[in-house]
Short mmCIF file of C-alpha atoms in Angstrom, two decimals:
data_model
loop_
_atom_site.label_atom_id
_atom_site.label_comp_id
_atom_site.label_asym_id
_atom_site.label_seq_id
_atom_site.Cartn_x
_atom_site.Cartn_y
_atom_site.Cartn_z
CA GLY W 1 1.43 16.62 30.90
CA GLU W 2 2.36 19.00 32.81
CA GLY W 3 0.18 22.46 32.27
CA GLY W 4 -2.56 20.52 31.11
CA GLY W 5 -1.21 19.93 27.41
CA GLU W 6 -0.49 16.22 27.03
CA GLY W 7 2.51 15.58 25.35
CA LEU W 8 2.79 12.90 21.92
CA GLU W 9 4.44 10.90 23.82
CA GLU W 10 1.05 10.24 25.48
CA ASP W 11 -1.04 10.20 23.34
CA PRO W 12 -2.52 6.08 22.82
CA ASN W 13 -2.29 7.66 18.74
CA PHE W 14 1.76 8.56 19.72
CA THR W 15 3.25 6.08 17.06
CA LEU W 16 -0.03 5.70 14.01
CA LYS W 17 0.61 9.70 13.93
CA LEU W 18 3.91 9.13 13.98
CA LEU W 19 3.51 6.97 11.34
CA VAL W 20 1.34 8.86 9.72
CA LEU W 21 3.14 12.04 9.91
CA LEU W 22 6.01 10.33 7.60
CA ALA W 23 4.45 8.53 5.36
CA ARG W 24 3.03 12.36 3.95
CA SER W 25 6.16 14.01 4.48
CA SER W 26 7.73 11.76 2.56
CA LEU W 27 5.18 11.58 -0.02
CA SER W 28 6.41 10.96 -3.95
CA ASP W 29 6.06 13.45 -6.51
CA TYR W 30 3.15 11.17 -7.90
CA HIS W 31 1.05 10.62 -4.94
CA LYS W 32 1.56 14.60 -3.43
CA ALA W 33 -0.23 15.83 -7.42
CA ILE W 34 -3.10 13.26 -6.30
CA VAL W 35 -3.30 14.96 -3.10
CA PHE W 36 -2.47 18.82 -4.27
CA ALA W 37 -4.85 17.55 -6.51
CA ASN W 38 -8.16 16.17 -4.04
CA PRO W 39 -6.59 17.89 -0.57
CA TRP W 40 -9.72 15.77 1.44
CA LEU W 41 -7.12 12.34 1.31
CA MET W 42 -5.23 14.17 3.98
CA GLN W 43 -7.00 12.57 6.75
CA TYR W 44 -6.58 9.34 5.08
CA PRO W 45 -2.85 6.50 5.19
CA LEU W 46 -1.56 6.32 2.45
CA LEU W 47 -0.99 2.20 1.50
CA THR W 48 1.13 1.21 -1.10
CA PRO W 49 3.08 -1.47 -1.58
CA GLN W 50 6.50 -1.00 0.25
CA HIS W 51 4.57 -0.51 3.26
CA CYS W 52 5.28 -2.85 6.22
CA LEU W 53 0.92 -4.17 5.28
CA LYS W 54 1.31 -6.06 8.10
CA THR W 55 1.92 -4.17 10.47
CA ALA W 56 0.36 -1.11 8.68
CA ALA W 57 -3.28 -2.79 8.88
CA SER W 58 -2.22 -3.93 12.20
CA LEU W 59 -2.40 -0.08 13.75
CA ILE W 60 -4.75 0.74 11.89
CA ALA W 61 -7.39 -1.66 12.98
CA SER W 62 -5.90 -1.27 16.85
CA LYS W 63 -5.55 2.84 16.75
CA LEU W 64 -6.85 4.44 13.64
CA GLU W 65 -9.89 7.52 13.83
CA GLY W 66 -11.21 6.03 11.60
CA GLN W 67 -11.75 3.19 8.21
CA PHE W 68 -10.06 4.32 5.60
CA CYS W 69 -7.59 4.52 3.70
CA TRP W 70 -6.35 5.02 0.38
CA ALA W 71 -3.92 3.84 -2.53
CA SER W 72 -2.82 4.69 -5.87
CA CYS W 73 -2.20 1.31 -6.85
CA ILE W 74 -4.86 -1.39 -7.92
CA GLU W 75 -2.72 -4.35 -8.93
CA PRO W 76 -4.49 -7.70 -8.29
CA ARG W 77 -1.03 -8.58 -5.74
CA PHE W 78 -1.29 -5.51 -3.88
CA LEU W 79 -5.16 -5.71 -3.26
CA ALA W 80 -5.30 -9.62 -2.59
CA SER W 81 -2.25 -8.50 0.20
CA LEU W 82 -4.72 -6.00 1.51
CA MET W 83 -7.86 -8.19 1.06
CA GLY W 84 -5.22 -11.62 3.13
CA LEU W 85 -5.31 -8.40 5.84
CA GLY W 86 -9.06 -7.74 6.49
CA PHE W 87 -9.20 -4.74 4.30
CA LEU W 88 -12.25 -4.35 2.27
CA PRO W 89 -11.77 -2.41 -1.25
CA MET W 90 -13.25 -0.13 -2.28
CA GLY W 91 -12.68 2.52 -5.27
CA ASP W 92 -13.29 5.39 -6.06
CA ARG W 93 -13.01 8.07 -8.81
CA LEU W 94 -11.05 11.58 -8.55
CA GLU W 95 -12.20 14.60 -9.69
CA ALA W 96 -8.87 15.97 -11.17
CA GLY W 97 -4.96 14.42 -10.93
CA PRO W 98 -2.63 12.05 -13.11
CA GLN W 99 -4.99 9.09 -12.21
CA PRO W 100 -8.56 9.24 -12.78
CA HIS W 101 -8.87 5.74 -9.62
CA ILE W 102 -7.96 5.39 -6.25
CA LEU W 103 -8.43 2.74 -3.71
CA LEU W 104 -9.81 3.45 -0.86
CA PRO W 105 -9.22 0.66 1.49
CA LYS W 106 -11.50 0.12 4.67
CA MET W 107 -10.73 -2.36 7.73
CA HIS W 108 -13.75 -2.88 9.93
CA ARG W 109 -13.66 -3.01 13.92
CA GLN W 110 -16.80 -4.73 13.94
CA ARG W 111 -17.76 -7.87 11.60
CA CYS W 112 -20.95 -10.16 11.59
CA ILE W 113 -20.52 -13.62 10.65
CA LEU W 114 -23.18 -15.96 9.82
CA HIS W 115 -23.03 -19.03 12.24
CA TRP W 116 -25.09 -21.42 9.58
CA GLY W 117 -25.86 -23.94 12.47
CA ASP W 118 -27.69 -21.10 14.18
CA LEU W 119 -29.48 -19.68 11.20
CA HIS W 120 -33.33 -20.18 11.20
CA VAL W 121 -35.16 -19.94 8.45
CA GLN W 122 -38.52 -19.48 8.33
CA ARG W 123 -41.10 -21.85 6.82
CA ASN W 124 -42.84 -19.38 4.87
CA VAL W 125 -39.53 -18.27 3.79
CA ARG W 126 -38.15 -21.44 2.85
CA ARG W 127 -40.95 -22.99 0.52
CA ARG W 128 -40.33 -19.55 -1.69
CA SER W 129 -37.10 -19.94 -1.79
CA GLY W 130 -37.45 -23.34 -4.19
CA ARG W 131 -36.76 -21.51 -6.90
CA PHE W 132 -33.80 -19.93 -5.34
CA ALA W 133 -29.74 -21.15 -5.25
CA VAL W 134 -26.64 -20.38 -3.70
CA THR W 135 -23.75 -20.69 -5.70
CA CYS W 136 -20.03 -20.78 -4.44
CA ASP W 137 -18.29 -19.42 -7.56
CA ALA W 138 -20.03 -19.90 -10.26
CA ALA W 139 -20.03 -16.61 -12.59
CA PHE W 140 -18.23 -14.22 -10.77
CA PRO W 141 -18.01 -11.64 -14.21
CA LEU W 142 -21.06 -11.51 -13.76
CA VAL W 143 -21.64 -10.91 -10.63
CA SER W 144 -19.46 -8.70 -10.53
CA GLU W 145 -20.70 -6.92 -13.54
CA GLU W 146 -24.18 -7.20 -11.94
CA CYS W 147 -23.12 -5.55 -9.09
CA ARG W 148 -21.76 -2.25 -10.53
CA ARG W 149 -24.38 -2.37 -13.07
CA GLN W 150 -27.10 -1.64 -10.21
CA HIS W 151 -25.45 0.03 -8.37
CA GLY W 152 -23.04 2.06 -10.55
CA GLU W 153 -19.20 2.97 -10.07
CA GLY W 154 -19.58 4.16 -6.35
CA TRP W 155 -17.74 1.59 -4.63
CA LEU W 156 -16.85 -1.17 -7.42
CA SER W 157 -14.58 1.21 -9.91
CA PRO W 158 -13.69 -0.47 -13.41
CA PRO W 159 -9.73 -0.97 -12.57
CA LEU W 160 -11.00 -2.34 -8.82
CA GLN W 161 -13.54 -4.15 -10.73
CA ALA W 162 -10.38 -5.53 -13.65
CA ALA W 163 -8.23 -6.45 -10.39
CA LEU W 164 -10.94 -8.40 -8.70
CA LEU W 165 -11.37 -10.38 -11.70
CA ALA W 166 -7.56 -11.26 -12.58
CA LEU W 167 -7.86 -12.11 -8.83
CA HIS W 168 -10.14 -14.49 -10.13
CA GLN W 169 -8.59 -16.17 -13.06
CA ASP W 170 -5.06 -16.85 -11.33
#
C-alpha cells in the first residue's frame, strides 16, 4: 500500500486472516471458556462440525502459516470428515477449562509416499524379516492400545482413541 504499509486487501493471506478473525469473534461461550483457560489456542483456527470443512481444509492447506487447528469435538463422524480431507488427528490434554481433552487436527504440507515397486530391501534385512508379517486391519484395538502404552497419552488421548476405535468398528 501507499506509505510502505501493506493493506489487508493486498495481503495474500487476507481471506484466511479474515476467516480466522470472524471465527474468533463468533466463538461460542463454551469455546471462549476453553480459550480463556488455554490462551495458547488463540494462535490456531477453530474447526467445528458446523464449518464447511472442505473450504476450511483448502484454505488451511494453501494459506495457513502453521499446520495445526483445534477442535473441541472429538466425535467419530467429525473425525472421519477431518481425516477424509487430509488432516492427521492428534489429541491433547488441556490444563484447565470445561473439557479435559481437545483435538489438534494437523494439515501436513508435505507427505511421504512409499511406492512398493521402488522399494529396495537389502538381503540381510530380508533374511531377518522372516519372523515378521505385515497385516492390515488384523488387530486395531490392540495396536492402538500398544501405541498409547508405549508413547503415553500425548497425541493419542483417550477420547481420540475411543473415536478411532468407534470408526474402526463401523
